[in-house]
C-alpha positions as protocol buffer text, in pm:
chain_id: "A"
residue {
  index: 1
  type: THR
  ca { x: 0 y: 0 z: 0 }
}
residue {
  index: 2
  type: GLY
  ca { x: 306 y: 229 z: 19 }
}
residue {
  index: 3
  type: ASP
  ca { x: 469 y: 436 z: -250 }
}
residue {
  index: 4
  type: VAL
  ca { x: 810 y: 264 z: -241 }
}
residue {
  index: 5
  type: VAL
  ca { x: 909 y: -105 z: -253 }
}
residue {
  index: 6
  type: VAL
  ca { x: 1257 y: -198 z: -128 }
}
residue {
  index: 7
  type: PHE
  ca { x: 1450 y: -523 z: -182 }
}
residue {
  index: 8
  type: THR
  ca { x: 1744 y: -686 z: -7 }
}
residue {
  index: 9
  type: ASP
  ca { x: 1865 y: -1042 z: 64 }
}
residue {
  index: 10
  type: SER
  ca { x: 1872 y: -1256 z: 377 }
}
residue {
  index: 11
  type: ASP
  ca { x: 2254 y: -1253 z: 382 }
}
residue {
  index: 12
  type: CYS
  ca { x: 2276 y: -873 z: 382 }
}
residue {
  index: 13
  type: THR
  ca { x: 2297 y: -614 z: 659 }
}
residue {
  index: 14
  type: PRO
  ca { x: 2184 y: -258 z: 579 }
}
residue {
  index: 15
  type: GLY
  ca { x: 2373 y: 50 z: 691 }
}
residue {
  index: 16
  type: PRO
  ca { x: 2214 y: 309 z: 923 }
}
residue {
  index: 17
  type: THR
  ca { x: 2117 y: 545 z: 638 }
}
residue {
  index: 18
  type: TRP
  ca { x: 2024 y: 273 z: 389 }
}
residue {
  index: 19
  type: LEU
  ca { x: 1647 y: 315 z: 368 }
}
residue {
  index: 20
  type: ALA
  ca { x: 1642 y: 693 z: 389 }
}
residue {
  index: 21
  type: ALA
  ca { x: 1906 y: 719 z: 115 }
}
residue {
  index: 22
  type: LEU
  ca { x: 1720 y: 492 z: -128 }
}
residue {
  index: 23
  type: VAL
  ca { x: 1391 y: 676 z: -72 }
}
residue {
  index: 24
  type: ALA
  ca { x: 1564 y: 1012 z: -114 }
}
residue {
  index: 25
  type: ALA
  ca { x: 1714 y: 898 z: -446 }
}
residue {
  index: 26
  type: LEU
  ca { x: 1363 y: 838 z: -575 }
}
residue {
  index: 27
  type: ALA
  ca { x: 1286 y: 1207 z: -525 }
}
residue {
  index: 28
  type: ASP
  ca { x: 1444 y: 1259 z: -866 }
}
residue {
  index: 29
  type: PRO
  ca { x: 1146 y: 1258 z: -1105 }
}
residue {
  index: 30
  type: GLY
  ca { x: 1367 y: 1111 z: -1376 }
}
residue {
  index: 31
  type: VAL
  ca { x: 1421 y: 778 z: -1200 }
}
residue {
  index: 32
  type: SER
  ca { x: 1182 y: 493 z: -1123 }
}
residue {
  index: 33
  type: ALA
  ca { x: 1425 y: 284 z: -918 }
}
residue {
  index: 34
  type: ALA
  ca { x: 1739 y: 333 z: -711 }
}
residue {
  index: 35
  type: VAL
  ca { x: 2031 y: 121 z: -590 }
}
residue {
  index: 36
  type: GLY
  ca { x: 2303 y: 167 z: -332 }
}
residue {
  index: 37
  type: PRO
  ca { x: 2662 y: 46 z: -287 }
}
residue {
  index: 38
  type: VAL
  ca { x: 2727 y: -309 z: -169 }
}
residue {
  index: 39
  type: VAL
  ca { x: 3032 y: -396 z: 42 }
}
residue {
  index: 40
  type: ASN
  ca { x: 3150 y: -755 z: 78 }
}
residue {
  index: 41
  type: THR
  ca { x: 3221 y: -870 z: 432 }
}
residue {
  index: 42
  type: PRO
  ca { x: 3553 y: -1049 z: 510 }
}
residue {
  index: 43
  type: VAL
  ca { x: 3583 y: -1397 z: 354 }
}
residue {
  index: 44
  type: ARG
  ca { x: 3750 y: -1711 z: 493 }
}
residue {
  index: 45
  type: THR
  ca { x: 3816 y: -1938 z: 193 }
}
residue {
  index: 46
  type: LEU
  ca { x: 3908 y: -1909 z: -174 }
}
residue {
  index: 47
  type: ALA
  ca { x: 3558 y: -2026 z: -266 }
}
residue {
  index: 48
  type: GLU
  ca { x: 3406 y: -1741 z: -66 }
}
residue {
  index: 49
  type: ARG
  ca { x: 3654 y: -1496 z: -216 }
}
residue {
  index: 50
  type: ALA
  ca { x: 3564 y: -1611 z: -567 }
}
residue {
  index: 51
  type: PHE
  ca { x: 3194 y: -1592 z: -481 }
}
residue {
  index: 52
  type: ALA
  ca { x: 3233 y: -1240 z: -343 }
}
residue {
  index: 53
  type: SER
  ca { x: 3407 y: -1129 z: -662 }
}
residue {
  index: 54
  type: LEU
  ca { x: 3087 y: -1204 z: -856 }
}
residue {
  index: 55
  type: PHE
  ca { x: 2921 y: -908 z: -689 }
}
residue {
  index: 56
  type: ALA
  ca { x: 3090 y: -602 z: -830 }
}
residue {
  index: 57
  type: VAL
  ca { x: 3030 y: -289 z: -624 }
}
residue {
  index: 58
  type: PRO
  ca { x: 2768 y: -81 z: -809 }
}
residue {
  index: 59
  type: ARG
  ca { x: 2895 y: 250 z: -940 }
}
residue {
  index: 60
  type: ASP
  ca { x: 2709 y: 568 z: -1009 }
}
residue {
  index: 61
  type: ARG
  ca { x: 2636 y: 572 z: -1384 }
}
residue {
  index: 62
  type: GLY
  ca { x: 2373 y: 839 z: -1370 }
}
residue {
  index: 63
  type: ARG
  ca { x: 2031 y: 713 z: -1466 }
}
residue {
  index: 64
  type: ALA
  ca { x: 2192 y: 416 z: -1645 }
}
residue {
  index: 65
  type: THR
  ca { x: 2305 y: 257 z: -1315 }
}
residue {
  index: 66
  type: PRO
  ca { x: 2214 y: -117 z: -1327 }
}
residue {
  index: 67
  type: LEU
  ca { x: 1981 y: -277 z: -1074 }
}
residue {
  index: 68
  type: ILE
  ca { x: 2133 y: -501 z: -809 }
}
residue {
  index: 69
  type: GLY
  ca { x: 1900 y: -748 z: -642 }
}
residue {
  index: 70
  type: CYS
  ca { x: 2023 y: -719 z: -283 }
}
residue {
  index: 71
  type: ASN
  ca { x: 1999 y: -339 z: -263 }
}
residue {
  index: 72
  type: MET
  ca { x: 1732 y: -169 z: -471 }
}
residue {
  index: 73
  type: ALA
  ca { x: 1411 y: 30 z: -438 }
}
residue {
  index: 74
  type: PHE
  ca { x: 1126 y: 105 z: -680 }
}
residue {
  index: 75
  type: ARG
  ca { x: 833 y: 333 z: -712 }
}
residue {
  index: 76
  type: ALA
  ca { x: 547 y: 97 z: -627 }
}
residue {
  index: 77
  type: ALA
  ca { x: 334 y: 214 z: -921 }
}
residue {
  index: 78
  type: VAL
  ca { x: 613 y: 132 z: -1166 }
}
residue {
  index: 79
  type: LEU
  ca { x: 679 y: -210 z: -1012 }
}
residue {
  index: 80
  type: ARG
  ca { x: 309 y: -297 z: -1023 }
}
residue {
  index: 81
  type: ARG
  ca { x: 312 y: -229 z: -1394 }
}
residue {
  index: 82
  type: TYR
  ca { x: 640 y: -396 z: -1487 }
}
residue {
  index: 83
  type: GLN
  ca { x: 675 y: -668 z: -1220 }
}
residue {
  index: 84
  type: PHE
  ca { x: 935 y: -944 z: -1218 }
}
residue {
  index: 85
  type: ASP
  ca { x: 903 y: -1194 z: -1500 }
}
residue {
  index: 86
  type: PRO
  ca { x: 831 y: -1533 z: -1332 }
}
residue {
  index: 87
  type: VAL
  ca { x: 1033 y: -1704 z: -1606 }
}
residue {
  index: 88
  type: PHE
  ca { x: 1348 y: -1592 z: -1424 }
}
residue {
  index: 89
  type: ASP
  ca { x: 1349 y: -1820 z: -1121 }
}
residue {
  index: 90
  type: LEU
  ca { x: 1721 y: -1900 z: -1175 }
}
residue {
  index: 91
  type: TYR
  ca { x: 1881 y: -1555 z: -1147 }
}
residue {
  index: 92
  type: CYS
  ca { x: 1874 y: -1261 z: -1390 }
}
residue {
  index: 93
  type: ASP
  ca { x: 1531 y: -1151 z: -1265 }
}
residue {
  index: 94
  type: GLU
  ca { x: 1654 y: -801 z: -1186 }
}
residue {
  index: 95
  type: SER
  ca { x: 1858 y: -793 z: -1510 }
}
residue {
  index: 96
  type: ASP
  ca { x: 1542 y: -857 z: -1711 }
}
residue {
  index: 97
  type: LEU
  ca { x: 1348 y: -595 z: -1517 }
}
residue {
  index: 98
  type: ASP
  ca { x: 1635 y: -347 z: -1560 }
}
residue {
  index: 99
  type: HIS
  ca { x: 1636 y: -410 z: -1936 }
}
residue {
  index: 100
  type: ARG
  ca { x: 1261 y: -356 z: -1968 }
}
residue {
  index: 101
  type: LEU
  ca { x: 1255 y: -43 z: -1754 }
}
residue {
  index: 102
  type: LYS
  ca { x: 1534 y: 127 z: -1945 }
}
residue {
  index: 103
  type: ALA
  ca { x: 1394 y: 23 z: -2281 }
}
residue {
  index: 104
  type: ASP
  ca { x: 1084 y: 223 z: -2190 }
}
residue {
  index: 105
  type: GLY
  ca { x: 1282 y: 525 z: -2071 }
}
residue {
  index: 106
  type: HIS
  ca { x: 1285 y: 468 z: -1694 }
}
residue {
  index: 107
  type: GLY
  ca { x: 1603 y: 572 z: -1514 }
}
residue {
  index: 108
  type: VAL
  ca { x: 1776 y: 406 z: -1218 }
}
residue {
  index: 109
  type: GLY
  ca { x: 1934 y: 635 z: -959 }
}
residue {
  index: 110
  type: PHE
  ca { x: 2229 y: 575 z: -729 }
}
residue {
  index: 111
  type: ALA
  ca { x: 2221 y: 640 z: -353 }
}
residue {
  index: 112
  type: PRO
  ca { x: 2583 y: 662 z: -227 }
}
residue {
  index: 113
  type: GLU
  ca { x: 2468 y: 662 z: 137 }
}
residue {
  index: 114
  type: GLY
  ca { x: 2243 y: 359 z: 89 }
}
residue {
  index: 115
  type: GLY
  ca { x: 2511 y: 107 z: 176 }
}
residue {
  index: 116
  type: MET
  ca { x: 2461 y: -266 z: 227 }
}
residue {
  index: 117
  type: ALA
  ca { x: 2699 y: -529 z: 369 }
}
residue {
  index: 118
  type: HIS
  ca { x: 2685 y: -864 z: 185 }
}
residue {
  index: 119
  type: ARG
  ca { x: 2799 y: -1183 z: 361 }
}
residue {
  index: 120
  type: HIS
  ca { x: 2928 y: -1479 z: 160 }
}
residue {
  index: 121
  type: THR
  ca { x: 2929 y: -1822 z: 326 }
}
residue {
  index: 122
  type: VAL
  ca { x: 2965 y: -2088 z: 56 }
}
residue {
  index: 123
  type: THR
  ca { x: 3158 y: -2407 z: -11 }
}
residue {
  index: 124
  type: THR
  ca { x: 3334 y: -2480 z: -339 }
}
residue {
  index: 125
  type: ARG
  ca { x: 3052 y: -2716 z: -434 }
}
residue {
  index: 126
  type: GLN
  ca { x: 2790 y: -2448 z: -369 }
}
residue {
  index: 127
  type: TYR
  ca { x: 2992 y: -2194 z: -565 }
}
residue {
  index: 128
  type: LEU
  ca { x: 3015 y: -2421 z: -870 }
}
residue {
  index: 129
  type: ARG
  ca { x: 2647 y: -2514 z: -845 }
}
residue {
  index: 130
  type: LEU
  ca { x: 2575 y: -2142 z: -850 }
}
residue {
  index: 131
  type: GLY
  ca { x: 2772 y: -2122 z: -1176 }
}
residue {
  index: 132
  type: TYR
  ca { x: 2545 y: -2378 z: -1340 }
}
residue {
  index: 133
  type: ARG
  ca { x: 2230 y: -2207 z: -1210 }
}
residue {
  index: 134
  type: GLN
  ca { x: 2356 y: -1868 z: -1325 }
}
residue {
  index: 135
  type: GLY
  ca { x: 2419 y: -2021 z: -1667 }
}
residue {
  index: 136
  type: ARG
  ca { x: 2060 y: -2141 z: -1678 }
}
residue {
  index: 137
  type: GLY
  ca { x: 1931 y: -1798 z: -1580 }
}
residue {
  index: 138
  type: SER
  ca { x: 2165 y: -1610 z: -1813 }
}
residue {
  index: 139
  type: GLY
  ca { x: 2066 y: -1843 z: -2095 }
}
residue {
  index: 140
  type: ARG
  ca { x: 1703 y: -1750 z: -2044 }
}
residue {
  index: 141
  type: PHE
  ca { x: 1785 y: -1378 z: -2034 }
}
residue {
  index: 142
  type: TRP
  ca { x: 2000 y: -1394 z: -2347 }
}
residue {
  index: 143
  type: TYR
  ca { x: 1742 y: -1602 z: -2534 }
}
residue {
  index: 144
  type: LYS
  ca { x: 1457 y: -1366 z: -2443 }
}
residue {
  index: 145
  type: TRP
  ca { x: 1646 y: -1061 z: -2565 }
}
residue {
  index: 146
  type: GLY
  ca { x: 1791 y: -1215 z: -2882 }
}
residue {
  index: 147
  type: GLN
  ca { x: 2151 y: -1277 z: -2777 }
}
residue {
  index: 148
  type: TYR
  ca { x: 2123 y: -1655 z: -2733 }
}
residue {
  index: 149
  type: TYR
  ca { x: 2483 y: -1703 z: -2622 }
}
residue {
  index: 150
  type: GLY
  ca { x: 2655 y: -1446 z: -2401 }
}
residue {
  index: 151
  type: LYS
  ca { x: 2980 y: -1298 z: -2524 }
}
residue {
  index: 152
  type: GLU
  ca { x: 3136 y: -1364 z: -2184 }
}
residue {
  index: 153
  type: LEU
  ca { x: 3106 y: -1739 z: -2245 }
}
residue {
  index: 154
  type: TRP
  ca { x: 3262 y: -1756 z: -2592 }
}
residue {
  index: 155
  type: PRO
  ca { x: 3619 y: -1792 z: -2458 }
}
residue {
  index: 156
  type: THR
  ca { x: 3500 y: -2075 z: -2231 }
}
residue {
  index: 157
  type: LEU
  ca { x: 3326 y: -2249 z: -2521 }
}
residue {
  index: 158
  type: LEU
  ca { x: 3643 y: -2225 z: -2733 }
}
residue {
  index: 159
  type: LEU
  ca { x: 3854 y: -2353 z: -2442 }
}
residue {
  index: 160
  type: THR
  ca { x: 3627 y: -2654 z: -2396 }
}
residue {
  index: 161
  type: ALA
  ca { x: 3623 y: -2726 z: -2770 }
}
residue {
  index: 162
  type: SER
  ca { x: 4004 y: -2703 z: -2788 }
}
residue {
  index: 163
  type: ALA
  ca { x: 4031 y: -2975 z: -2523 }
}
residue {
  index: 164
  type: ALA
  ca { x: 3906 y: -3218 z: -2788 }
}
residue {
  index: 165
  type: CYS
  ca { x: 4220 y: -3140 z: -2991 }
}
residue {
  index: 166
  type: VAL
  ca { x: 4461 y: -3272 z: -2725 }
}
residue {
  index: 167
  type: PRO
  ca { x: 4455 y: -3635 z: -2852 }
}
residue {
  index: 168
  type: LEU
  ca { x: 4571 y: -3509 z: -3195 }
}
residue {
  index: 169
  type: GLY
  ca { x: 4926 y: -3469 z: -3072 }
}
residue {
  index: 170
  type: THR
  ca { x: 5158 y: -3172 z: -3041 }
}
residue {
  index: 171
  type: VAL
  ca { x: 4942 y: -2937 z: -3247 }
}
residue {
  index: 172
  type: GLY
  ca { x: 4637 y: -3026 z: -3041 }
}
residue {
  index: 173
  type: VAL
  ca { x: 4822 y: -2973 z: -2714 }
}
residue {
  index: 174
  type: LEU
  ca { x: 4955 y: -2636 z: -2832 }
}
residue {
  index: 175
  type: THR
  ca { x: 4605 y: -2533 z: -2943 }
}
residue {
  index: 176
  type: PHE
  ca { x: 4465 y: -2615 z: -2600 }
}
residue {
  index: 177
  type: ALA
  ca { x: 4754 y: -2436 z: -2427 }
}
residue {
  index: 178
  type: VAL
  ca { x: 4697 y: -2121 z: -2630 }
}
residue {
  index: 179
  type: MET
  ca { x: 4323 y: -2123 z: -2559 }
}
residue {
  index: 180
  type: ALA
  ca { x: 4385 y: -2189 z: -2188 }
}
residue {
  index: 181
  type: THR
  ca { x: 4617 y: -1887 z: -2179 }
}
residue {
  index: 182
  type: VAL
  ca { x: 4366 y: -1666 z: -2361 }
}
residue {
  index: 183
  type: HIS
  ca { x: 4088 y: -1784 z: -2130 }
}
residue {
  index: 184
  type: SER
  ca { x: 4295 y: -1711 z: -1819 }
}
residue {
  index: 185
  type: LEU
  ca { x: 4378 y: -1361 z: -1943 }
}
residue {
  index: 186
  type: PHE
  ca { x: 4012 y: -1301 z: -2014 }
}
residue {
  index: 187
  type: LEU
  ca { x: 3911 y: -1404 z: -1661 }
}
residue {
  index: 188
  type: LEU
  ca { x: 4189 y: -1193 z: -1510 }
}
residue {
  index: 189
  type: TYR
  ca { x: 4060 y: -895 z: -1707 }
}
residue {
  index: 190
  type: ILE
  ca { x: 3711 y: -953 z: -1566 }
}
residue {
  index: 191
  type: ALA
  ca { x: 3842 y: -982 z: -1211 }
}
residue {
  index: 192
  type: ARG
  ca { x: 4069 y: -678 z: -1236 }
}
residue {
  index: 193
  type: ALA
  ca { x: 3886 y: -435 z: -1462 }
}
residue {
  index: 194
  type: LEU
  ca { x: 3522 y: -520 z: -1402 }
}
residue {
  index: 195
  type: ARG
  ca { x: 3524 y: -646 z: -1042 }
}
residue {
  index: 196
  type: SER
  ca { x: 3806 y: -435 z: -898 }
}
residue {
  index: 197
  type: GLN
  ca { x: 3999 y: -730 z: -753 }
}
residue {
  index: 198
  type: SER
  ca { x: 4368 y: -705 z: -670 }
}
residue {
  index: 199
  type: TRP
  ca { x: 4625 y: -900 z: -873 }
}
residue {
  index: 200
  type: ALA
  ca { x: 4687 y: -1130 z: -575 }
}
residue {
  index: 201
  type: THR
  ca { x: 4317 y: -1206 z: -534 }
}
residue {
  index: 202
  type: SER
  ca { x: 4261 y: -1245 z: -908 }
}
residue {
  index: 203
  type: LEU
  ca { x: 4541 y: -1500 z: -942 }
}
residue {
  index: 204
  type: ALA
  ca { x: 4436 y: -1687 z: -627 }
}
residue {
  index: 205
  type: ILE
  ca { x: 4076 y: -1736 z: -742 }
}
residue {
  index: 206
  type: LEU
  ca { x: 4160 y: -1799 z: -1108 }
}
residue {
  index: 207
  type: PRO
  ca { x: 4117 y: -2181 z: -1083 }
}
residue {
  index: 208
  type: HIS
  ca { x: 3777 y: -2135 z: -917 }
}
residue {
  index: 209
  type: MET
  ca { x: 3673 y: -1881 z: -1179 }
}
residue {
  index: 210
  type: THR
  ca { x: 3777 y: -2117 z: -1460 }
}
residue {
  index: 211
  type: VAL
  ca { x: 3566 y: -2409 z: -1337 }
}
residue {
  index: 212
  type: PHE
  ca { x: 3281 y: -2169 z: -1255 }
}
residue {
  index: 213
  type: ALA
  ca { x: 3287 y: -2043 z: -1616 }
}
residue {
  index: 214
  type: VAL
  ca { x: 3269 y: -2400 z: -1747 }
}
residue {
  index: 215
  type: CYS
  ca { x: 2972 y: -2477 z: -1518 }
}
residue {
  index: 216
  type: LYS
  ca { x: 2801 y: -2157 z: -1636 }
}
residue {
  index: 217
  type: MET
  ca { x: 2861 y: -2253 z: -1998 }
}
residue {
  index: 218
  type: PHE
  ca { x: 2697 y: -2592 z: -1947 }
}
residue {
  index: 219
  type: GLY
  ca { x: 2406 y: -2425 z: -1769 }
}
residue {
  index: 220
  type: ASN
  ca { x: 2356 y: -2192 z: -2063 }
}
residue {
  index: 221
  type: MET
  ca { x: 2372 y: -2482 z: -2308 }
}
residue {
  index: 222
  type: ALA
  ca { x: 2116 y: -2671 z: -2098 }
}
residue {
  index: 223
  type: THR
  ca { x: 1872 y: -2382 z: -2136 }
}
residue {
  index: 224
  type: LEU
  ca { x: 1918 y: -2370 z: -2514 }
}
residue {
  index: 225
  type: ILE
  ca { x: 1867 y: -2748 z: -2537 }
}
residue {
  index: 226
  type: ARG
  ca { x: 1549 y: -2721 z: -2329 }
}
residue {
  index: 227
  type: VAL
  ca { x: 1424 y: -2447 z: -2563 }
}
residue {
  index: 228
  type: ALA
  ca { x: 1494 y: -2668 z: -2865 }
}
residue {
  index: 229
  type: LEU
  ca { x: 1308 y: -2959 z: -2701 }
}
residue {
  index: 230
  type: GLY
  ca { x: 1005 y: -2743 z: -2624 }
}
residue {
  index: 231
  type: ARG
  ca { x: 1057 y: -2753 z: -2246 }
}
residue {
  index: 232
  type: GLU
  ca { x: 1080 y: -2375 z: -2202 }
}
residue {
  index: 233
  type: SER
  ca { x: 738 y: -2279 z: -2336 }
}
residue {
  index: 234
  type: GLU
  ca { x: 691 y: -1999 z: -2080 }
}
residue {
  index: 235
  type: LEU
  ca { x: 1024 y: -1849 z: -2183 }
}
residue {
  index: 236
  type: VAL
  ca { x: 926 y: -1859 z: -2551 }
}
residue {
  index: 237
  type: GLN
  ca { x: 595 y: -1689 z: -2467 }
}
residue {
  index: 238
  type: SER
  ca { x: 780 y: -1425 z: -2263 }
}
residue {
  index: 239
  type: LYS
  ca { x: 1011 y: -1359 z: -2559 }
}
residue {
  index: 240
  type: ARG
  ca { x: 713 y: -1306 z: -2788 }
}
residue {
  index: 241
  type: ALA
  ca { x: 535 y: -1083 z: -2537 }
}
residue {
  index: 242
  type: SER
  ca { x: 846 y: -867 z: -2490 }
}
residue {
  index: 243
  type: ARG
  ca { x: 809 y: -736 z: -2845 }
}
residue {
  index: 244
  type: GLY
  ca { x: 509 y: -536 z: -2730 }
}
residue {
  index: 245
  type: GLY
  ca { x: 698 y: -334 z: -2467 }
}
residue {
  index: 246
  type: GLY
  ca { x: 856 y: -375 z: -2127 }
}
residue {
  index: 247
  type: ALA
  ca { x: 545 y: -391 z: -1906 }
}
residue {
  index: 248
  type: LEU
  ca { x: 406 y: -735 z: -1828 }
}
residue {
  index: 249
  type: ALA
  ca { x: 42 y: -830 z: -1879 }
}
residue {
  index: 250
  type: PRO
  ca { x: -169 y: -772 z: -1567 }
}
residue {
  index: 251
  type: SER
  ca { x: -156 y: -1053 z: -1312 }
}
residue {
  index: 252
  type: PRO
  ca { x: -471 y: -1264 z: -1256 }
}
residue {
  index: 253
  type: ALA
  ca { x: -467 y: -1138 z: -894 }
}
residue {
  index: 254
  type: PRO
  ca { x: -391 y: -779 z: -792 }
}
residue {
  index: 255
  type: VAL
  ca { x: -27 y: -717 z: -701 }
}
residue {
  index: 256
  type: THR
  ca { x: -12 y: -574 z: -350 }
}
residue {
  index: 257
  type: PHE
  ca { x: 287 y: -464 z: -142 }
}
residue {
  index: 258
  type: ARG
  ca { x: 295 y: -436 z: 234 }
}
């Protein structure tokens, strides 16, 4: 029944000015949503460090700031109209909403005082399982918006394909070695340039990131196979509906927020 809807996660702790800052950011008539910075709490293992690196600290990009699921607020009227697409039950739900909002001219503001602390308690197995699930979710997002296969996964696909060349002898081994080097440099670039990790951290988590990327690739491929087999009918319908604009069709039951 309120005017603002705020989201966070169960593993997050808001700062003292969090709520006030997000609400204040929505005072700008040019934005329909707002996000705040996210700070990772200290980690104990390499798996947790690699997991934490997935969550790049949001930066102020004006009204083009991307949504981040654990720290965001919306005008309730806008969220009632656009809603989250239920197709995205395996991540990328806020990415899809962000895409639809901005396609229709809605801005996202940044609240520098709306800080959130994000805890990361995961095992290596949980981290890699997350990679597969993220691949499934990303595959749905890319398929819906016409990309089909994310550019971030092409180096991983080429690395995996080059592994089949190893039995061919020296040339095959050299091909795989070159692709492994290229793939490692690509992941280091992501860790350093896009996620602001130190060189020491980037090198330490590189093996985890490599296996994570392979799991994500297989997750993405699983989504495309399910589409081809007709097992993602709701996703196909969502893709068709998206051509008519970003807002979703009205829900059978009224959407209420408390």
